[in-house]
XYZ file of C-alpha atoms in Angstrom:
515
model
C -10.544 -11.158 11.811
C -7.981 -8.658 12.611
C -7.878 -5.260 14.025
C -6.475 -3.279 16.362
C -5.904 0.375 17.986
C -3.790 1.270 14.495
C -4.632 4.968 14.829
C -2.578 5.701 17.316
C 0.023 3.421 15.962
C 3.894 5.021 16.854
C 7.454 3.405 16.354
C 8.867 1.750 19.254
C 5.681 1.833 21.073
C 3.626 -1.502 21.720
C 0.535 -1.766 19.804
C -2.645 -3.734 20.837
C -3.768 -6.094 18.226
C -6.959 -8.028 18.548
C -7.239 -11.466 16.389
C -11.245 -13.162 15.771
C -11.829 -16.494 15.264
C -14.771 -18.122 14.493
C -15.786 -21.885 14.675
C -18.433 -22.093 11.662
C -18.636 -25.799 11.654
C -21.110 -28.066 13.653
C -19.196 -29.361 16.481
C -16.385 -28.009 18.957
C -12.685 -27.381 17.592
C -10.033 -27.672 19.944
C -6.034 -26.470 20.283
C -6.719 -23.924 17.533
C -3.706 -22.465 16.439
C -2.774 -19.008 14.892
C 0.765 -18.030 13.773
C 1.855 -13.995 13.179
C 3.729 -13.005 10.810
C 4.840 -9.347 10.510
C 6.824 -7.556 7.373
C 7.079 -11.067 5.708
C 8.658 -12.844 8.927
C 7.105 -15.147 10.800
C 7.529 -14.195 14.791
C 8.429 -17.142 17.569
C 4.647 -16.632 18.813
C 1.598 -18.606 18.942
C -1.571 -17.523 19.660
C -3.800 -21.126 20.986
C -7.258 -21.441 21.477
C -8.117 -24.359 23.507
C -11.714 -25.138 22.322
C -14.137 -23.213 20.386
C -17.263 -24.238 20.866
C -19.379 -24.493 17.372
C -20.665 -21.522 16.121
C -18.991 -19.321 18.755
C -15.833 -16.521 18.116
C -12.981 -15.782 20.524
C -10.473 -13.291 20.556
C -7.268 -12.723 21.704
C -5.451 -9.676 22.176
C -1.489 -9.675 21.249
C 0.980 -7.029 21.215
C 3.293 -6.001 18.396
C 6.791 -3.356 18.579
C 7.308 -1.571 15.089
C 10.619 -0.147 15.594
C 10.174 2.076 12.126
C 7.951 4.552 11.565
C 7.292 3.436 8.208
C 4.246 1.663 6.364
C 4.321 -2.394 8.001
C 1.861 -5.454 7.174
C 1.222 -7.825 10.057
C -0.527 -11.610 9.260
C -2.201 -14.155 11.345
C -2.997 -17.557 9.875
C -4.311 -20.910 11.087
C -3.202 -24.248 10.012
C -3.870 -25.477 6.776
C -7.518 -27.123 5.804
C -9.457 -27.965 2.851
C -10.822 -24.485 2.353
C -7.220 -22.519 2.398
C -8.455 -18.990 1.361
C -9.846 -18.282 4.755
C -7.029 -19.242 7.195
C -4.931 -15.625 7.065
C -6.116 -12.401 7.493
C -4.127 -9.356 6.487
C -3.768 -5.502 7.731
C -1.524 -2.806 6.402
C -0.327 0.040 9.295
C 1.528 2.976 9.153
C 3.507 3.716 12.344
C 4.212 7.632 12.863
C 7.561 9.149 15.146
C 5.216 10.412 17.573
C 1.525 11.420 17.746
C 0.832 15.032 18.062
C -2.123 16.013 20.841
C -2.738 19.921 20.945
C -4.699 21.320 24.711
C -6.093 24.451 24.726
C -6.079 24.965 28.643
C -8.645 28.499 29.098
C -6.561 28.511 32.386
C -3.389 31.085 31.656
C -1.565 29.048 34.278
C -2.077 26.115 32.061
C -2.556 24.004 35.410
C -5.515 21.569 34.014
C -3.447 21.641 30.822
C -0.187 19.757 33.227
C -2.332 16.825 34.202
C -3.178 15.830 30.622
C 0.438 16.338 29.874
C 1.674 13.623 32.326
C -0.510 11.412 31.684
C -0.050 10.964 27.898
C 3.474 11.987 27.990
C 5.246 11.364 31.320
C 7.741 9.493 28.569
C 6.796 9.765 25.124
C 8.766 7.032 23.959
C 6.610 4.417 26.363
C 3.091 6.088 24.932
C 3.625 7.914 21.344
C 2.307 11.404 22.343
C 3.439 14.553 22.067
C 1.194 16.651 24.052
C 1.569 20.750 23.470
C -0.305 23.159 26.002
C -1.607 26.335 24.516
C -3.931 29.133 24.764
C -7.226 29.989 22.659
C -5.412 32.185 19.801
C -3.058 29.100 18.594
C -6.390 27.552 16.726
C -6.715 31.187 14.977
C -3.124 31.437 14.263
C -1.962 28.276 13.303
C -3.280 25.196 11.489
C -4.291 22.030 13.884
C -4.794 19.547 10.993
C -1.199 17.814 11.917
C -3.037 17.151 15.385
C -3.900 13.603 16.201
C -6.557 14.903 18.549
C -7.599 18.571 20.316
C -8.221 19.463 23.949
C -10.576 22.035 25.185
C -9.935 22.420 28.863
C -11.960 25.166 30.460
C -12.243 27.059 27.618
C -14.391 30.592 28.182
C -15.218 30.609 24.652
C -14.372 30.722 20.989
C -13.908 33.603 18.712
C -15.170 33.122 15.286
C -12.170 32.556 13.906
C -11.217 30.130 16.243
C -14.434 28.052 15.857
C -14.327 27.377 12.208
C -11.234 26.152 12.087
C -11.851 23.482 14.836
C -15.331 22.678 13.070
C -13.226 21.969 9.958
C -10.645 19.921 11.543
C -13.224 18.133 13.470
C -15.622 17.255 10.257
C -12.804 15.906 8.807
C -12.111 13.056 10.887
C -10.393 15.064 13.442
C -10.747 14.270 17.482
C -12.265 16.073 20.268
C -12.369 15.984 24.143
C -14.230 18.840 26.017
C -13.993 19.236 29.673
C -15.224 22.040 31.572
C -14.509 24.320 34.424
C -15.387 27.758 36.124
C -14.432 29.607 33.169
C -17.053 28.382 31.096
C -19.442 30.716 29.697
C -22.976 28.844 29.345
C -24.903 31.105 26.779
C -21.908 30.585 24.493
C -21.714 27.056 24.592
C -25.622 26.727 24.602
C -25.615 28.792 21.173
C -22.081 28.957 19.419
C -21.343 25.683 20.356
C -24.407 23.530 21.181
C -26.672 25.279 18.129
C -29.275 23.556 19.042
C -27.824 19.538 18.707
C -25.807 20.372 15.133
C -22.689 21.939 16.952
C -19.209 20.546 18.555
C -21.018 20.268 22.322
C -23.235 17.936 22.643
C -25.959 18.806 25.396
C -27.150 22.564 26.410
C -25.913 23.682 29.849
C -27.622 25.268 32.576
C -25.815 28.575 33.635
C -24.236 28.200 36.869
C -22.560 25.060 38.205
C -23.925 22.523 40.664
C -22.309 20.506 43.522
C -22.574 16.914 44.324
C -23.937 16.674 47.896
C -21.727 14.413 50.065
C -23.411 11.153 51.426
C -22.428 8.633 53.921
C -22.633 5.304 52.605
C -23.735 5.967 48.992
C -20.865 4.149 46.653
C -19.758 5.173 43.864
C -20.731 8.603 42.381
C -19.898 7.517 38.727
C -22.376 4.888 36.901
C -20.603 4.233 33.926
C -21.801 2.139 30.396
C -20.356 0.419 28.152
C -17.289 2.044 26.491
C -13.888 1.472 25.880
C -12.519 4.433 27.813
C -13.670 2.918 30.623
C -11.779 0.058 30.910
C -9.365 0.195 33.995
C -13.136 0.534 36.076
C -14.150 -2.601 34.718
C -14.682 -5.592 37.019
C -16.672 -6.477 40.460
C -15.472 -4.406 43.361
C -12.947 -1.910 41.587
C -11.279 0.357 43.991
C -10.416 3.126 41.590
C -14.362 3.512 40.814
C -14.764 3.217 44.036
C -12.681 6.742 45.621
C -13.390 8.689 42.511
C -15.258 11.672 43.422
C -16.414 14.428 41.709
C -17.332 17.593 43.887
C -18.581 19.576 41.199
C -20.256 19.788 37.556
C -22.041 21.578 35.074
C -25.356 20.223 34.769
C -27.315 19.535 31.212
C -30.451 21.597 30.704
C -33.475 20.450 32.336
C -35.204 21.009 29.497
C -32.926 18.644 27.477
C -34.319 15.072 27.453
C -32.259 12.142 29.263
C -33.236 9.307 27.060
C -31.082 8.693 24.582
C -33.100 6.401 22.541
C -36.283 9.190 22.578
C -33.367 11.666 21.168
C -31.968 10.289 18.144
C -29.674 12.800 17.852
C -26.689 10.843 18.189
C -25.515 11.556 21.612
C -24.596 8.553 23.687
C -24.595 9.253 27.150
C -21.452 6.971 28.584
C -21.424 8.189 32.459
C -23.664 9.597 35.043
C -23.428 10.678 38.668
C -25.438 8.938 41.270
C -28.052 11.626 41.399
C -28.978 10.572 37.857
C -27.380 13.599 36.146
C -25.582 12.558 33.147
C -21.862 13.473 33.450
C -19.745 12.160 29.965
C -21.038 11.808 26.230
C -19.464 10.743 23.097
C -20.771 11.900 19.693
C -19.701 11.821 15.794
C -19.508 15.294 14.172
C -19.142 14.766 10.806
C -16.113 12.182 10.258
C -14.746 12.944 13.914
C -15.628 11.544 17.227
C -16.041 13.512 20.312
C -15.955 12.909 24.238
C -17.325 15.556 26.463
C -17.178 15.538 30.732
C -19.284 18.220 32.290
C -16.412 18.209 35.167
C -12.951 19.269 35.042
C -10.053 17.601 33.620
C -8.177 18.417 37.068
C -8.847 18.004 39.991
C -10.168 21.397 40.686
C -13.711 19.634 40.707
C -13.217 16.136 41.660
C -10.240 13.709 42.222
C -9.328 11.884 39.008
C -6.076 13.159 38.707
C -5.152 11.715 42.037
C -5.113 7.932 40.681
C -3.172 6.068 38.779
C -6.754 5.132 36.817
C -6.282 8.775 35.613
C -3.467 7.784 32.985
C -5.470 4.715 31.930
C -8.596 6.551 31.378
C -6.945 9.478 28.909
C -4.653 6.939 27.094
C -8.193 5.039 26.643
C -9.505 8.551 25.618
C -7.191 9.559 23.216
C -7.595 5.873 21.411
C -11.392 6.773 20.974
C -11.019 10.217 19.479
C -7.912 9.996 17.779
C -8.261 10.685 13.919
C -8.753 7.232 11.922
C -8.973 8.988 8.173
C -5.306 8.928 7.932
C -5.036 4.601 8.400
C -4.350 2.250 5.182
C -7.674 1.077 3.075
C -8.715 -1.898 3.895
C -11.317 -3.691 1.585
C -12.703 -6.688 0.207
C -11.179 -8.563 -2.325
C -12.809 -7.962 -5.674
C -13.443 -4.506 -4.802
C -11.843 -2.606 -7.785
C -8.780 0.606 -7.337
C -10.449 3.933 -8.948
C -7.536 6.264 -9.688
C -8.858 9.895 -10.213
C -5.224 12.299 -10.384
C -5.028 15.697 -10.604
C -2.486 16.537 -13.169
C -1.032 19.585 -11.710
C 0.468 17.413 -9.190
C 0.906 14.130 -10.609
C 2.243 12.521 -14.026
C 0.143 9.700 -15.472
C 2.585 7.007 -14.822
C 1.170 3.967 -12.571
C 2.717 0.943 -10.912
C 0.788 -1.842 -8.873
C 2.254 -4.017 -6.932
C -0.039 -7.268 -7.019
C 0.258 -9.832 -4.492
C 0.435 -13.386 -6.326
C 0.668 -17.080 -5.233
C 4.153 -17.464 -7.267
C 5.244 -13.939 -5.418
C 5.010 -10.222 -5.862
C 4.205 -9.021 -10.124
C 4.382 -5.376 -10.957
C 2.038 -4.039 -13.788
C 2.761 -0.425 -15.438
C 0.481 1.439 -17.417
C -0.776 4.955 -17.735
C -3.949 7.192 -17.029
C -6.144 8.664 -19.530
C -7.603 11.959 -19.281
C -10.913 12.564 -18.328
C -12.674 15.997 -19.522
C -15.966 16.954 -17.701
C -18.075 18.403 -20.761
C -18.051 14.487 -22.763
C -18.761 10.771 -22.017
C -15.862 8.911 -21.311
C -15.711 4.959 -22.938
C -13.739 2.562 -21.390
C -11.210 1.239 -23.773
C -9.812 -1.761 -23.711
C -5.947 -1.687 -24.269
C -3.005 -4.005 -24.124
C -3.162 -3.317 -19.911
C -6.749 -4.423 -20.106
C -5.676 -7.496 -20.148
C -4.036 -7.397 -16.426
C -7.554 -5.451 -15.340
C -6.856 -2.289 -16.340
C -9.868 -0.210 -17.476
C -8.592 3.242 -19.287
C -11.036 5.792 -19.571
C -10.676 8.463 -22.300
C -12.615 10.411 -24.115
C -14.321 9.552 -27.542
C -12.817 12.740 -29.078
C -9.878 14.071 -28.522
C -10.068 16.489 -25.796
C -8.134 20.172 -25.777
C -5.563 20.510 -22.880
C -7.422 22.931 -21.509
C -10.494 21.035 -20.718
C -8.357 18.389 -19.091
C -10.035 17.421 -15.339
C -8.314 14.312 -13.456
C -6.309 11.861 -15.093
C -8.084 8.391 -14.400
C -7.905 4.609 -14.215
C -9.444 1.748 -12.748
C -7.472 -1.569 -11.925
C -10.297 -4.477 -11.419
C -7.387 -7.325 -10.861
C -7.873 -7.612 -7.021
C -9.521 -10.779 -6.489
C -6.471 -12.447 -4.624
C -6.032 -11.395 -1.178
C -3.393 -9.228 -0.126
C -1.337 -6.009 0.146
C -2.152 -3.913 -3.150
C 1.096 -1.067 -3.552
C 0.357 1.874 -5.728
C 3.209 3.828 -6.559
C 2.707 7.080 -8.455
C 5.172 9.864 -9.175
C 4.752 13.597 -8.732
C 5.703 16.024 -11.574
C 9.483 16.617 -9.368
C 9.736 12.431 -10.058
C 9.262 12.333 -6.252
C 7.754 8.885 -5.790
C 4.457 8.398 -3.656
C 3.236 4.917 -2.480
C -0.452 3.850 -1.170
C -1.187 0.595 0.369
C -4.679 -0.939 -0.020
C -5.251 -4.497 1.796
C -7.571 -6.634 0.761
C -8.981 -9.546 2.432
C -12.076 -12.377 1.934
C -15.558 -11.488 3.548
C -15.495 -13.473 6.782
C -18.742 -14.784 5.799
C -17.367 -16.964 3.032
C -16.154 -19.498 5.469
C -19.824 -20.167 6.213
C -20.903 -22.724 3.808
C -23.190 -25.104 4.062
C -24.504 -27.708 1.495
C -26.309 -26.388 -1.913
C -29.518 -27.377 -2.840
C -31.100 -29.019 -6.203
C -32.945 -25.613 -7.001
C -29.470 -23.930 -6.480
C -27.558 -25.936 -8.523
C -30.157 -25.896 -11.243
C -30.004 -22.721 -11.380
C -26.135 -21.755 -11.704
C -25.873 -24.182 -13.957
C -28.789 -23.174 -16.678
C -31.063 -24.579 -19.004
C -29.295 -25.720 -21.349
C -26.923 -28.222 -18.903
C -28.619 -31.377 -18.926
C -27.321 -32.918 -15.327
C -28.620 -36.175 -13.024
C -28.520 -34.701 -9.604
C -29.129 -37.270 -7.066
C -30.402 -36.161 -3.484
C -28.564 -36.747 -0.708
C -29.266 -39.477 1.750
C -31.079 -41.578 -1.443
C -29.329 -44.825 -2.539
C -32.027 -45.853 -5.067
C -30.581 -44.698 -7.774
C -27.548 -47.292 -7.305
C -29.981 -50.269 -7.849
C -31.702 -48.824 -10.825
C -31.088 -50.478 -14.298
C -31.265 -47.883 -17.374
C -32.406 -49.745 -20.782
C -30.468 -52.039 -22.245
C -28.772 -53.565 -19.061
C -30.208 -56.939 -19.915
C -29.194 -57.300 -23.074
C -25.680 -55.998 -22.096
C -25.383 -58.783 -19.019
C -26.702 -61.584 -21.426
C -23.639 -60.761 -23.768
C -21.007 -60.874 -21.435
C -22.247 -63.709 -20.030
C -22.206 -65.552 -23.619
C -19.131 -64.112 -24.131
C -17.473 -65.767 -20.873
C -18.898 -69.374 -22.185
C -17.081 -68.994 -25.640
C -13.791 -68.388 -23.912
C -13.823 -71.031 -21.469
C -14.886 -73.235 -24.468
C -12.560 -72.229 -26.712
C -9.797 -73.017 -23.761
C -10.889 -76.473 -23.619
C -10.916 -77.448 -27.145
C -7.332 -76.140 -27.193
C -6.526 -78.200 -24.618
C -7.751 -81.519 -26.400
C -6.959 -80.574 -29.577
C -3.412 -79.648 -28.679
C -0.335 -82.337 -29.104
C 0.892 -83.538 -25.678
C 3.985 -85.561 -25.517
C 3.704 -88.647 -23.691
C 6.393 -89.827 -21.567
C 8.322 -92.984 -22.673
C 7.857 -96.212 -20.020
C 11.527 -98.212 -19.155
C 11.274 -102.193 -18.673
């Protein structure tokens, strides 16, 4: 397998890949190697795996430098064996100048707004953001949808016309972080925002703020789960979970149950204090992902900010929430292209770009109209023959009752990077990358039975399959073998005979004797 933090993906900036692999045979593999390969080239690395035991998967994490922001394709592969197909796995990124984050600080100072700043963008060329501080009326003014991800930082509330923009940007695969603060108004959250477990907030709030009583000797005040933002606390004696401190929070509703399993809602509750009050939650709302903290983003309520964990945790933040609707398909090989074009925008001219053992082919053809008041039939032309399905209508339909312009390209059985290249109607070209790669769960095999092999073959095959393990069938005579044996041997008698009557029969010249 391959993957990897692609979404926040930015030129010059390192990004974190993660390569799988698993050992699916029946005893240990050992100095397992894996060689990278990125835009065609293959990079003076090696990834080794030292044993893996059977049955098991490891992973190693690697970091790659795309100096372009510009559509790349990185490759790992192991050496060679006798089933070659599943030994690379492929991925198709698309690195952007710099990744736009927009806060909305509810502070006019824009104080809490600073300490997000700095830590995503003390130097934007190191981390890839652009982080821009502004008040509530920029979401009613101007569109956020260029916005990797959205801060709310103690945010009062939301005028209408605020709200439905964000709700839009956030159903759409845009991300979310909420933090609170003094200006928070509770009976606006509870029902503009929290509407009852459908909204943006995750958890009702009860309407004043609560502080954390200080106690001698009582560790930590965060419990945290499992989750990737929290990764710079992970380990056995951390100090920086150890001096954060949080003075202050909002509380969730008592009347709001704890459990997230008796919920169902969704919510996944990711950190508490030590009093058992939940403090941090994560939730989907509709193709977006959200992280909320019922305690300030600085340190007006506790002492994040102070610590260098601070910059690890938001980085680790924004690689949660950041939008992942914009990355390069990725899909499994076999799984056909569906074109569907809208013809006000582009003309029905198509190239692929197919990936093939003997190197790159490019097949043209064009898409067929599509009306939405007849059947279509899938025709088969002289592209059908490279796995092009047309689809037109039986009759011949009236420009105006033209919908999409569509095709279907079923030729994608061979892994690889699939490049569609349309053109717009200013013969501005537009290119789409599609990668596809084998199930992992072909390199599973294990040995097919008599039933199974009965049964892809048919009835009509007549086939001898002999079970494995039985050597009976090597001794076994069919009828006939007697006869057969007897003849040869016969035969074998007549020869030697025939030799020696030649041999008598034959002149010899005797030698002459001297007195």
């Amino acid at each position: 397998g391959l993957a990897g933090d692609l979404q926040v993906a930015a030129a010059g900036v390192p990004v974190r890949l993660r390569a799988t692999v698993k050992n699916f045979a029946e005893q240990a593999a050992t100095e397992v190697r894996l060689s990278v390969f990125q835009d065609g080239h293959k990079l003076p690395m090696t990834l080794t795996f030292d044993k893996i035991e059977a049955g098991e998967s490891v992973e190693r994490e690697f970091d790659l430098v795309f100096e372009t922001p510009k559509k790349h394709d990185v490759r790992v592969s192991l050496e060679g064996d006798s089933l070659s197909e599943d030994n690379s796995r492929l991925l198709a990124l698309e690195t952007s100048a710099v990744h736009k984050v927009l806060i909305i600080d509810g502070d006019p100072s824009g104080d809490e707004g600073s300490y997000v700043v700095d830590a995503l963008a003390a130097d934007p060329r190191i981390t890839g953001f652009s982080p821009q501080i502004e008040s509530v009326d920029y979401l009613r003014r101007r569109p956020i949808d260029e916005f990797q991800a959205i801060y709310l930082l103690n945010v009062a509330d939301l005028p209408a016309d605020a709200l439905d923009p964000l709700e839009k940007y956030v159903t759409a695969g845009g991300g979310l972080a909420w933090f609170v603060g003094p200006s928070v108004k509770t009976t606006f959250y509870n029902e503009a925002l929290f509407k009852a477990g459908r909204g943006l907030f995750p958890v009702p709030l009860e309407q004043v703020p609560r502080e954390l009583p200080i106690v001698d000797d009582s560790g930590p005040d965060l419990v945290l789960a499992s989750h990737p933002i929290f990764r710079v606390f992970e380990g056995q004696e951390n100090p920086y979970l150890d001096v954060t401190r949080v003075a202050k929070f909002f509380p969730a509703a008592a009347s709001w149950p704890r459990d997230d399993q008796s919920r169902k809602d969704g919510v996944q509750t990711i950190a508490s204090l030590r009093n058992s009050q939940p403090l941090m939650f994560h939730h989907r709302f509709g193709k977006g992902n959200i992280i909320t903290c019922l305690t300030t983003c600085g340190p007006a309520w506790n002492n994040w900010a102070k610590y260098a964990s601070y910059v690890v945790l938001q980085l680790e933040l924004q690689k949660s929430i950041a939008r992942t609707d914009r990355q390069l398909e990725r899909r499994l090989a076999g799984e056909p292209i569906e074109l569907s074009l809208n013809p006000s925008e582009f003309t029905d001219l198509i190239e692929i770009v197919v990936p093939d053992p003997a190197g790159e082919r490019t097949l043209r053809f064009q898409a067929t109209p599509e009306t939405g008041n007849s059947k279509s039939e899938t025709r088969n032309t002289k592209d059908s023959r490279d796995g092009i399905d047309e689809k037109s209508s039986p009759l011949a339909p009236q420009p105006s009752a033209q919908l999409r312009l569509t095709a279907t390209f079923r030729d994608t059985d061979l892994p690889g990077i699939y490049r569609v290249r349309l053109l717009d109607l200013g013969q501005v070209p537009f290119e789409r990358w599609i990668t596809y790669n084998f199930p992992a769960d072909e390199s599973d095999l294990s040995l097919a039975t008599t039933e199974m092999i009965r049964k892809q073959l048919g009835d009509k095959v007549r086939v001898s399959i002999h079970e494995p393990g039985e050597f009976a069938w090597i001794a076994g005579r069919d009828i006939g073998s007697e006869v057969r044996n007897a003849l040869l041997l016969l035969l074998a008698v007549i020869l030697i005979a025939e030799q020696f009557l030649a041999y008598r029969l034959s002149y010899h010249q005797v030698s002459a004797t001297i007195r």
